[in-house]
Coordinates of C-alpha atoms in Angstrom, one line a residue:
Chain R
M30 CA 121.5 112.1 85.3
T31 CA 121.9 111.3 81.7
V32 CA 123.1 108.3 79.8
R33 CA 125.6 108.5 76.9
R34 CA 126.7 105.1 76.0
I35 CA 125.1 101.6 76.5
V36 CA 126.9 98.3 75.7
T37 CA 125.3 94.9 75.6
R38 CA 127.5 91.9 75.3
P39 CA 126.7 88.1 75.4
L40 CA 127.4 86.2 78.5
E41 CA 128.2 82.6 79.2
G42 CA 125.2 81.5 81.4
P43 CA 123.8 80.6 83.7
V44 CA 124.5 83.3 86.2
P45 CA 122.8 83.6 89.6
L46 CA 120.3 86.4 89.3
L47 CA 119.1 87.3 92.7
D48 CA 122.3 87.2 94.6
H49 CA 122.8 90.9 94.8
V50 CA 120.1 93.4 95.8
P51 CA 118.5 94.5 92.5
S52 CA 116.9 97.8 91.7
V53 CA 114.6 96.4 89.0
V54 CA 113.5 92.8 88.1
W55 CA 111.3 91.3 85.4
M56 CA 110.9 87.5 85.3
S57 CA 108.6 85.4 83.2
E58 CA 108.6 81.8 81.9
D59 CA 111.3 82.3 79.3
R60 CA 112.8 85.6 80.2
A61 CA 114.6 87.1 83.2
M62 CA 116.1 90.6 83.5
V63 CA 117.6 91.9 86.7
G64 CA 119.0 95.4 86.9
F65 CA 121.3 97.1 89.5
G66 CA 121.7 100.7 90.4
E67 CA 120.0 103.6 88.6
A68 CA 121.6 105.4 85.6
A69 CA 118.5 107.5 84.7
R70 CA 115.0 108.1 85.9
I71 CA 112.0 109.6 84.1
E72 CA 109.2 111.0 86.2
P73 CA 106.2 112.1 84.0
G74 CA 104.1 113.4 86.9
R75 CA 100.3 113.0 87.1
G76 CA 97.5 113.0 84.6
E77 CA 96.0 111.0 81.7
G78 CA 99.1 112.0 79.7
R79 CA 101.6 110.3 82.0
F80 CA 102.3 107.4 79.6
E81 CA 102.7 109.6 76.6
A82 CA 104.9 112.0 78.5
A83 CA 107.2 109.2 79.8
A84 CA 107.3 107.6 76.4
E85 CA 108.3 110.9 74.7
R86 CA 111.1 111.5 77.2
W87 CA 112.3 107.9 76.9
E88 CA 112.4 108.2 73.1
D89 CA 114.3 111.5 73.4
L90 CA 116.8 109.9 75.7
V91 CA 117.3 106.9 73.5
A92 CA 117.9 109.1 70.5
R93 CA 120.9 110.7 72.2
I94 CA 122.4 107.4 73.5
E95 CA 125.1 105.6 71.6
V96 CA 124.1 101.9 71.8
D97 CA 126.5 99.1 71.1
D98 CA 124.2 96.0 71.2
R99 CA 126.0 92.8 70.3
V100 CA 123.1 90.5 71.2
G101 CA 120.1 92.1 69.4
L102 CA 117.1 90.6 71.3
P103 CA 114.1 92.5 72.8
G104 CA 115.3 94.0 76.0
T105 CA 119.0 94.2 75.0
G106 CA 120.6 97.6 74.4
A107 CA 118.8 100.5 76.0
V108 CA 116.0 99.4 78.3
A109 CA 113.8 101.1 80.9
F110 CA 111.6 99.6 83.6
G111 CA 108.5 101.4 84.6
S112 CA 105.5 101.3 86.8
F113 CA 102.5 103.6 86.5
T114 CA 99.7 104.7 88.8
F115 CA 96.3 103.2 88.5
D116 CA 94.6 106.6 88.8
P117 CA 95.8 109.5 86.7
T118 CA 95.5 111.8 89.7
S119 CA 98.0 109.8 91.8
G120 CA 101.7 110.5 91.8
G121 CA 104.5 108.0 91.6
S122 CA 104.6 106.9 87.9
G123 CA 108.1 106.6 86.4
L124 CA 110.7 104.8 84.4
V125 CA 114.1 103.6 85.7
V126 CA 117.2 102.8 83.6
P127 CA 119.5 100.5 85.6
Q128 CA 123.3 101.0 85.5
V129 CA 123.9 97.3 85.0
L130 CA 121.4 94.7 83.7
V131 CA 121.9 90.9 83.5
G132 CA 119.4 89.2 81.2
R133 CA 118.3 85.9 79.8
Q134 CA 115.9 84.8 77.1
G135 CA 115.7 81.1 76.6
D136 CA 119.3 80.0 77.0
R137 CA 120.8 83.2 75.7
W138 CA 122.4 85.4 78.4
W139 CA 123.6 89.0 78.2
I140 CA 124.9 91.9 80.3
T141 CA 124.2 95.5 79.6
E142 CA 126.4 98.3 81.1
V143 CA 125.8 102.0 81.1
D144 CA 128.6 104.6 80.6
G145 CA 131.5 102.3 81.1
I146 CA 130.4 101.0 84.5
T147 CA 131.5 97.4 84.9
G148 CA 128.9 94.9 86.0
E149 CA 131.4 92.1 86.5
R150 CA 130.8 91.9 90.3
F151 CA 127.1 91.2 89.7
L152 CA 128.1 87.9 87.9
H153 CA 129.7 86.4 91.0
P154 CA 128.3 85.7 94.5
S155 CA 128.3 88.7 96.7
G156 CA 130.2 86.8 99.4
T157 CA 128.4 88.7 102.2
A158 CA 125.9 86.9 104.4
P159 CA 122.3 88.0 103.9
R160 CA 121.0 90.4 106.5
P161 CA 118.8 88.9 109.3
L162 CA 115.2 89.5 108.5
D163 CA 112.2 90.3 110.7
R164 CA 108.6 89.2 110.3
P165 CA 106.0 91.6 108.9
R166 CA 104.1 93.4 111.6
Y167 CA 100.6 94.8 111.1
A168 CA 100.2 98.6 111.1
G169 CA 96.7 99.2 110.0
S170 CA 94.8 99.9 106.7
S171 CA 93.9 103.0 104.8
M172 CA 90.3 102.1 105.3
P173 CA 89.3 99.9 108.3
D174 CA 87.5 96.8 106.9
L175 CA 84.4 97.8 108.9
L176 CA 84.1 100.7 106.4
W177 CA 85.3 98.7 103.5
I178 CA 82.2 96.4 103.7
E179 CA 80.0 99.5 103.7
A180 CA 81.8 100.5 100.4
V181 CA 81.1 97.1 99.0
A182 CA 77.4 97.5 100.0
E183 CA 77.3 100.9 98.4
A184 CA 78.9 99.5 95.2
L185 CA 76.2 96.8 95.1
R186 CA 73.5 99.5 95.3
H187 CA 75.1 101.2 92.2
I188 CA 75.2 97.8 90.4
E189 CA 71.5 97.3 91.3
A190 CA 70.8 100.8 90.0
G191 CA 72.5 100.0 86.7
D192 CA 75.3 102.6 87.1
V193 CA 77.9 99.9 86.7
E194 CA 77.9 96.2 85.9
K195 CA 81.1 95.4 87.8
V196 CA 83.5 97.3 90.0
V197 CA 86.8 96.1 91.5
L198 CA 87.3 97.3 95.1
A199 CA 90.7 96.9 96.7
R200 CA 92.0 97.5 100.2
D201 CA 95.5 97.8 101.6
L202 CA 97.3 96.7 104.7
A203 CA 100.4 98.4 106.1
V204 CA 103.1 96.4 107.7
W205 CA 106.5 97.2 109.2
A206 CA 109.5 95.3 110.4
K207 CA 112.5 96.0 112.6
V208 CA 114.9 95.8 109.7
P209 CA 114.3 96.7 106.0
F210 CA 112.4 94.2 103.9
D211 CA 114.5 92.3 101.3
P212 CA 112.7 92.2 97.9
R213 CA 114.8 89.2 96.8
L214 CA 113.0 86.8 99.2
L215 CA 109.6 87.9 97.9
L216 CA 110.8 87.8 94.3
E217 CA 112.1 84.2 94.7
R218 CA 109.0 83.0 96.4
L219 CA 106.6 84.6 94.0
H220 CA 108.5 83.3 91.0
A221 CA 108.7 79.8 92.4
R222 CA 105.0 79.7 93.2
F223 CA 103.8 81.4 90.1
P224 CA 106.3 80.5 87.4
S225 CA 103.9 81.4 84.6
C226 CA 103.3 84.9 86.0
F227 CA 105.3 88.1 85.4
T228 CA 107.4 88.6 88.6
F229 CA 108.5 92.3 88.9
L230 CA 110.3 94.8 91.0
V231 CA 110.2 98.5 90.0
D232 CA 110.9 101.3 92.5
G233 CA 110.0 99.1 95.5
L234 CA 106.8 97.7 93.9
V235 CA 107.3 94.0 93.9
G236 CA 104.8 91.3 92.9
A237 CA 103.7 88.6 90.5
T238 CA 100.9 89.0 88.0
P239 CA 99.2 86.8 85.4
E240 CA 97.8 89.6 83.3
L241 CA 99.6 90.5 80.2
L242 CA 98.4 94.0 79.2
V243 CA 100.6 94.1 76.1
R244 CA 103.7 92.6 74.5
R245 CA 105.2 94.1 71.4
R246 CA 107.9 92.7 69.1
G247 CA 108.4 95.0 66.1
L248 CA 104.9 95.5 64.8
A249 CA 103.5 92.3 66.4
V250 CA 101.4 92.9 69.4
E251 CA 99.8 90.5 71.9
S252 CA 97.4 91.0 74.8
V253 CA 95.8 88.5 77.1
P254 CA 92.9 90.1 79.1
L255 CA 91.7 88.1 82.1
A256 CA 88.3 88.5 83.7
G257 CA 86.0 86.0 85.4
S258 CA 87.8 83.8 87.9
A259 CA 87.2 80.8 90.1
P260 CA 89.1 79.1 92.9
R261 CA 91.0 75.8 92.5
A262 CA 90.5 72.7 94.6
E263 CA 92.9 70.1 96.1
D264 CA 90.9 67.2 94.8
P265 CA 91.6 66.8 91.1
E266 CA 88.1 65.8 90.1
R267 CA 86.6 68.7 92.0
D268 CA 89.3 71.0 90.5
E269 CA 88.4 69.9 87.0
A270 CA 84.7 70.4 87.7
L271 CA 85.4 74.0 89.0
G272 CA 87.2 74.7 85.8
K273 CA 84.3 73.4 83.6
E274 CA 81.9 75.4 85.7
L275 CA 83.9 78.6 85.1
L276 CA 84.0 78.0 81.4
A277 CA 80.2 77.4 81.4
S278 CA 79.3 80.2 83.7
D279 CA 77.1 82.8 81.9
K280 CA 77.9 85.5 84.5
D281 CA 81.7 85.0 84.1
R282 CA 81.5 84.7 80.3
R283 CA 79.7 88.0 80.2
E284 CA 82.2 89.7 82.5
H285 CA 85.0 88.2 80.5
E286 CA 83.6 89.3 77.1
A287 CA 83.1 92.9 78.4
A288 CA 86.8 93.0 79.3
A289 CA 88.0 91.3 76.1
A290 CA 85.8 93.5 73.9
S291 CA 87.4 96.6 75.4
V292 CA 90.9 95.3 74.6
G293 CA 89.7 94.4 71.1
R294 CA 88.3 97.9 70.5
T295 CA 91.6 99.6 71.5
L296 CA 93.8 97.2 69.5
G297 CA 91.4 97.3 66.6
E298 CA 92.0 101.0 66.2
L299 CA 95.8 100.4 66.1
C300 CA 96.2 97.2 64.1
V301 CA 95.8 96.2 60.5
H302 CA 95.4 92.6 61.4
L303 CA 93.9 91.5 64.7
R304 CA 92.9 88.0 65.5
R305 CA 91.5 86.8 68.8
D306 CA 90.5 83.5 70.4
V307 CA 86.9 82.7 69.6
E308 CA 86.4 81.0 72.9
P309 CA 88.0 82.0 76.2
W310 CA 90.3 79.4 77.8
L311 CA 91.4 78.7 81.4
L312 CA 94.6 80.3 82.7
E313 CA 95.4 78.2 85.7
L314 CA 97.6 79.4 88.6
D315 CA 98.5 77.8 91.9
N316 CA 95.5 79.2 93.8
V317 CA 93.1 80.6 91.2
R318 CA 92.0 80.2 87.6
H319 CA 90.9 82.9 85.2
L320 CA 89.1 83.1 81.8
A321 CA 91.6 84.3 79.3
T322 CA 91.4 85.5 75.6
R323 CA 94.5 86.0 73.5
F324 CA 94.7 88.8 71.0
E325 CA 97.4 88.9 68.4
G326 CA 97.7 91.7 65.9
R327 CA 100.0 93.7 63.6
L328 CA 100.3 97.4 64.2
A329 CA 99.4 99.7 61.4
R330 CA 102.2 102.1 62.4
W331 CA 105.0 102.2 64.9
V332 CA 103.7 102.7 68.5
S333 CA 105.9 101.9 71.4
S334 CA 104.8 99.2 73.9
L335 CA 104.7 101.9 76.6
R336 CA 102.2 104.0 74.7
L337 CA 100.2 100.9 74.0
A338 CA 100.1 100.1 77.7
G339 CA 98.8 103.6 78.3
R340 CA 96.1 103.2 75.7
L341 CA 94.9 99.8 77.2
H342 CA 94.9 100.9 80.8
P343 CA 92.7 100.5 82.8
T344 CA 91.2 97.2 81.9
A345 CA 87.9 95.7 83.3
A346 CA 90.0 93.3 85.4
V347 CA 91.2 96.1 87.6
G348 CA 88.6 98.8 87.2
G349 CA 85.3 97.3 86.1
T350 CA 82.6 97.7 83.5
P351 CA 81.9 100.2 82.1
T352 CA 85.4 101.4 82.8
A353 CA 84.9 105.1 83.3
A354 CA 81.9 104.8 85.7
A355 CA 83.7 102.0 87.6
V356 CA 86.9 104.0 88.0
D357 CA 84.9 107.0 89.2
L358 CA 83.1 104.8 91.8
I359 CA 86.5 103.3 92.9
R360 CA 87.7 106.9 93.5
R361 CA 84.7 107.7 95.6
L362 CA 84.3 104.5 97.6
E363 CA 87.7 102.9 98.1
G364 CA 89.0 105.5 100.6
M365 CA 92.6 105.1 99.6
D366 CA 95.2 106.0 96.9
R367 CA 95.9 102.8 95.0
G368 CA 99.3 104.3 94.0
R369 CA 100.8 101.9 91.4
Y370 CA 98.8 98.9 92.5
A371 CA 96.6 97.8 89.6
G372 CA 98.6 100.0 87.2
P373 CA 100.8 98.9 84.3
V374 CA 104.3 97.6 85.2
G375 CA 106.9 96.4 82.7
W376 CA 109.7 97.4 80.4
V377 CA 110.4 99.1 77.1
D378 CA 113.6 99.0 75.1
G379 CA 115.2 101.4 72.7
H380 CA 113.2 100.1 69.8
G381 CA 109.9 100.4 71.7
D382 CA 109.6 96.7 72.1
G383 CA 108.5 95.5 75.6
E384 CA 106.1 93.8 77.9
W385 CA 103.6 95.5 80.2
A386 CA 101.5 93.7 82.8
I387 CA 99.1 94.8 85.5
A388 CA 100.6 95.1 88.9
L389 CA 98.3 92.8 90.9
R390 CA 99.3 90.6 93.9
C391 CA 102.0 93.0 94.9
A392 CA 103.5 95.0 97.8
E393 CA 105.1 98.4 97.9
L394 CA 108.3 98.1 99.9
S395 CA 109.9 101.2 101.4
G396 CA 112.7 100.3 103.7
A397 CA 111.3 98.6 106.8
R398 CA 107.7 99.5 105.8
A399 CA 105.5 97.9 103.2
R400 CA 102.0 98.3 101.8
L401 CA 100.1 95.2 100.6
F402 CA 97.1 95.3 98.3
A403 CA 94.3 93.0 97.4
G404 CA 91.1 93.5 95.4
A405 CA 87.9 91.8 94.6
G406 CA 85.5 92.2 91.7
I407 CA 82.0 93.2 92.9
V408 CA 79.1 92.1 90.7
A409 CA 75.4 91.6 91.3
G410 CA 75.0 88.9 93.9
S411 CA 78.4 89.5 95.6
L412 CA 78.3 89.3 99.3
P413 CA 80.4 91.8 101.4
E414 CA 81.6 89.0 103.7
S415 CA 82.8 86.8 100.9
E416 CA 84.7 89.7 99.3
L417 CA 86.2 90.6 102.6
E418 CA 87.3 87.1 103.2
E419 CA 88.8 86.9 99.7
T420 CA 90.9 90.0 100.3
R421 CA 91.8 88.8 103.8
L422 CA 93.2 85.5 102.3
K423 CA 95.1 87.4 99.6
L424 CA 96.6 89.8 102.1
R425 CA 97.5 87.0 104.5
A426 CA 99.3 85.2 101.6
M427 CA 101.2 88.3 100.8
M428 CA 102.1 88.8 104.5
G429 CA 103.2 85.2 104.6
A430 CA 105.5 85.8 101.6
L431 CA 107.2 88.5 103.6
E432 CA 108.0 86.2 106.5
P433 CA 111.7 85.4 106.9
Chain E
M24 CA 55.0 73.0 117.4
N25 CA 55.2 69.4 118.2
E26 CA 51.8 68.4 119.7
T27 CA 53.0 65.1 120.9
L28 CA 55.4 66.6 123.4
D29 CA 55.1 65.7 127.0
P30 CA 53.7 68.6 129.1
W31 CA 57.0 69.2 130.9
D32 CA 58.8 69.3 127.6
R33 CA 56.3 71.8 126.4
A34 CA 57.0 73.9 129.4
L35 CA 60.7 73.7 128.6
L36 CA 60.0 74.8 125.0
D37 CA 58.2 77.8 126.4
A38 CA 61.2 78.7 128.5
L39 CA 63.4 78.4 125.4
E40 CA 61.2 80.9 123.6
R41 CA 61.8 83.6 126.2
P42 CA 64.7 86.0 126.1
L43 CA 68.0 84.7 127.4
V44 CA 68.9 87.5 129.7
D45 CA 67.2 87.3 133.1
D46 CA 66.9 91.0 133.8
E47 CA 65.4 91.6 130.4
A48 CA 62.9 88.8 130.8
T49 CA 60.1 91.2 129.8
A50 CA 62.0 92.7 126.8
E51 CA 60.5 92.2 123.4
P52 CA 62.5 90.6 120.6
L53 CA 64.1 93.2 118.2
T54 CA 64.0 93.6 114.5
L55 CA 67.3 94.0 112.7
E56 CA 66.8 97.7 112.4
Q57 CA 66.0 98.0 116.1
L58 CA 69.1 96.0 116.9
A59 CA 71.2 98.3 114.7
E60 CA 69.6 101.3 116.4
R61 CA 70.3 100.0 119.9
T62 CA 73.9 99.0 119.2
G63 CA 74.8 101.8 116.8
I64 CA 76.2 99.1 114.4
S65 CA 75.3 99.3 110.7
S66 CA 72.7 97.0 109.3
V67 CA 75.1 96.0 106.6
L68 CA 77.3 94.4 109.2
L69 CA 74.4 92.9 111.1
E70 CA 72.9 91.4 107.9
M71 CA 76.3 90.0 107.2
L72 CA 76.5 88.4 110.7
A73 CA 73.0 87.0 110.2
R74 CA 73.9 85.5 106.8
E75 CA 77.0 83.9 108.4
G76 CA 74.8 82.4 111.1
L77 CA 76.7 84.3 113.8
L78 CA 73.6 86.2 114.7
R79 CA 70.5 83.9 114.9
A80 CA 66.9 85.2 114.8
R81 CA 64.9 83.7 117.6
R82 CA 61.8 83.7 115.5
Q83 CA 60.3 85.0 112.2
D84 CA 57.5 87.4 113.0
P85 CA 57.3 87.6 110.0
E86 CA 60.6 89.3 109.7
P87 CA 63.5 88.0 111.8
R88 CA 63.4 89.0 115.5
Y89 CA 66.5 89.0 117.7
D90 CA 67.0 88.6 121.3
P91 CA 68.0 91.7 123.4
A92 CA 70.9 89.6 124.6
D93 CA 72.2 89.6 121.0
A94 CA 72.6 93.4 121.3
E95 CA 75.1 92.8 124.1
A96 CA 77.0 90.2 122.2
V97 CA 77.2 92.4 119.1
A98 CA 78.3 95.4 121.3
A99 CA 81.0 93.1 122.8
G100 CA 82.2 92.2 119.3
F101 CA 82.3 95.9 118.3
E102 CA 84.5 96.6 121.3
L103 CA 87.0 94.2 120.0
L104 CA 87.0 96.0 116.7
E105 CA 87.3 99.4 118.4
A106 CA 90.3 98.0 120.3
G107 CA 92.0 97.3 117.0
L108 CA 91.1 93.8 115.8
P109 CA 90.3 93.9 112.1
L110 CA 86.8 92.8 111.2
A111 CA 88.0 90.2 108.7
E112 CA 90.1 88.5 111.4
L113 CA 87.3 88.6 114.0
L114 CA 84.9 87.1 111.5
D115 CA 87.3 84.3 110.8
L116 CA 87.7 83.6 114.6
A117 CA 83.9 83.8 115.0
R118 CA 83.3 81.3 112.2
R119 CA 85.8 78.9 113.5
T120 CA 84.5 79.2 117.1
D121 CA 81.0 78.6 115.8
E122 CA 82.1 75.5 113.9
A123 CA 84.1 74.1 116.9
M124 CA 81.4 74.7 119.5
R125 CA 78.5 73.3 117.5
P126 CA 79.2 69.6 118.2
I127 CA 79.9 70.4 121.9
A128 CA 76.6 72.2 122.1
A129 CA 74.8 69.2 120.6
Q130 CA 76.5 66.9 123.1
A131 CA 75.6 69.2 126.0
V132 CA 72.0 69.2 125.0
E133 CA 72.1 65.4 124.7
V134 CA 73.6 65.1 128.2
F135 CA 70.9 67.4 129.6
A136 CA 68.2 65.4 128.0
R137 CA 69.6 62.1 129.2
F138 CA 70.7 62.9 132.7
V139 CA 68.6 65.9 133.8
R140 CA 65.3 65.6 131.9
D141 CA 65.0 61.9 132.1
S142 CA 65.7 61.8 135.8
V143 CA 63.1 64.6 136.4
E144 CA 60.6 62.6 134.5
A145 CA 61.4 59.5 136.5
T146 CA 61.2 61.1 139.9
A147 CA 58.5 63.8 139.6
E148 CA 55.2 63.2 141.5
S149 CA 53.1 65.1 139.0
E150 CA 53.2 66.6 135.5
E151 CA 53.2 70.1 137.1
E152 CA 56.1 69.2 139.3
A153 CA 58.1 67.7 136.4
A154 CA 57.5 70.9 134.3
R155 CA 58.5 73.2 137.2
R156 CA 61.6 71.2 138.0
L157 CA 62.7 70.9 134.4
V158 CA 62.3 74.6 133.7
A159 CA 64.0 75.5 136.9
A160 CA 67.0 73.3 136.0
F161 CA 67.2 74.8 132.6
R162 CA 67.0 78.4 134.0
R163 CA 69.8 77.6 136.4
M164 CA 72.0 75.7 134.0
L165 CA 72.0 78.0 131.0
P166 CA 73.5 81.1 132.7
A167 CA 75.9 78.9 134.7
T168 CA 77.1 77.3 131.4
G169 CA 77.6 80.8 130.0
R170 CA 79.8 81.7 133.0
L171 CA 81.7 78.4 132.9
V172 CA 82.5 78.5 129.2
G173 CA 83.3 82.3 129.3
H174 CA 85.6 81.7 132.2
H175 CA 87.3 78.7 130.6
F176 CA 88.0 80.6 127.4
R177 CA 89.4 83.6 129.3
T178 CA 91.7 81.2 131.1
L179 CA 92.8 79.6 127.8
L180 CA 93.5 83.1 126.4
V181 CA 95.6 84.2 129.3
T182 CA 97.5 80.9 129.4
E183 CA 98.2 81.1 125.7
A184 CA 99.3 84.7 125.9
H185 CA 101.5 83.9 128.8
R186 CA 103.1 80.9 127.1
R187 CA 103.8 83.0 124.1
L188 CA 105.4 85.9 126.0
A189 CA 107.4 83.5 128.1
G190 CA 108.3 81.4 125.1
D191 CA 109.6 83.5 122.2
G192 CA 108.8 87.0 123.2
R193 CA 106.8 87.8 120.1

């Protein structure tokens, strides 16, 4: 498959976005992009170099495409959506170029069409009744939770021994249904519940994540690492108190600073100007709050957003601190392949602009089967039963989101 | 120990200190490691159950000592896991059962004290007779309660499963 010509033209909005079954989706507070079909695919294979390899092939492809972009926003013209594996030794990383893309930024709408394919039909209701759906049915985990708590106990021994300060351990849950899962339902629910998150679908990986790994517009870059979190409460006074506790918590502040410092070091090497929030602030979601620090910088030279994502991955939020030791421990203890869970997910356009987030709170849909993921940060003093319960609740919420 | 207890209450307290399973009346309480050895269940899981209050030490000697009957209960839980119930879900059920049963246990003890113990005290001819009758009542009632509650919960499970199968076929 190759792409020769891409045309982007403005649209009179609004247009219903999730009426037809999409192949790729990216939705955030002020931006939505929904793609249909697949015009090209780039599969870089395994290894530490998977981001660079994919970026190189994307840049090669873009150089050969004739682009007629009558809108000129980030994400118009040539654009690819990608998701990458957490672990370099896992397979499944890739970029997808949709045949048709309908997008919106603020109140500006556009449609992008590849090689003369008309996307007109995606602008109107499909007219077909949605398929009947089935509930998600449990089919087991890669690692029984009985063994997972032993992994947590082992991680705690490594923390006590000083090998790592924090390690994020995840577990999965396989579900099936009698008819294929429909990503639209999940996308709509996640976007409605977490409007400030990035809601995504790439190659069946669907989810909503609060963590912006990197955003690039021209030479301007932005990253908002999250680390250190606390629950929310129904009672407003209690909720406010929990927020203040998190801001004042030494343990969470240290964990956060370790994560922020690692982002700062990487961006520092690439930027001429880099400013960061002096104090972390609270990023509050429906069910949890995180400590966040915003970095804003100006790149010293042109580097595509995809390559930046590769440089920043993995962050402490999904690996641990120090990162290399934590990732090694994850590989030994977790007993599963994370696949693209906790890996970068996002989009890159023909100019290298784009947004990449970390695929958390997500499910991997594959026809009538799905794999759900949840992780918990293990630090000194963590209790296996609390971490198990935290992941149980996260997995239950994800299963609930798949209910018809 | 409360020195102001009546002699028959002290006898009851003695009976409470002894293992709960009749045929293991002579068995010594177990340490957590011994419990792990006997059941083949990891100490990580047992420690977790102890922290959750789902496994209660009968005394500190100086480390926690568990009743041999606890080994049976833990083995029963393990059977549920082996049959396919995820640990996280079993723990959630266990926590909620514990929470729901606590006030009922308190009320049952209150009813025993008011209607069995008080009446023994009122009608016994001697301190010895009161102690004997009270301990005998306790020894009879505790296993009977176990059978009664176990049976009732099994009936509830079967009824609920039946209702569900007959209802929506899920």
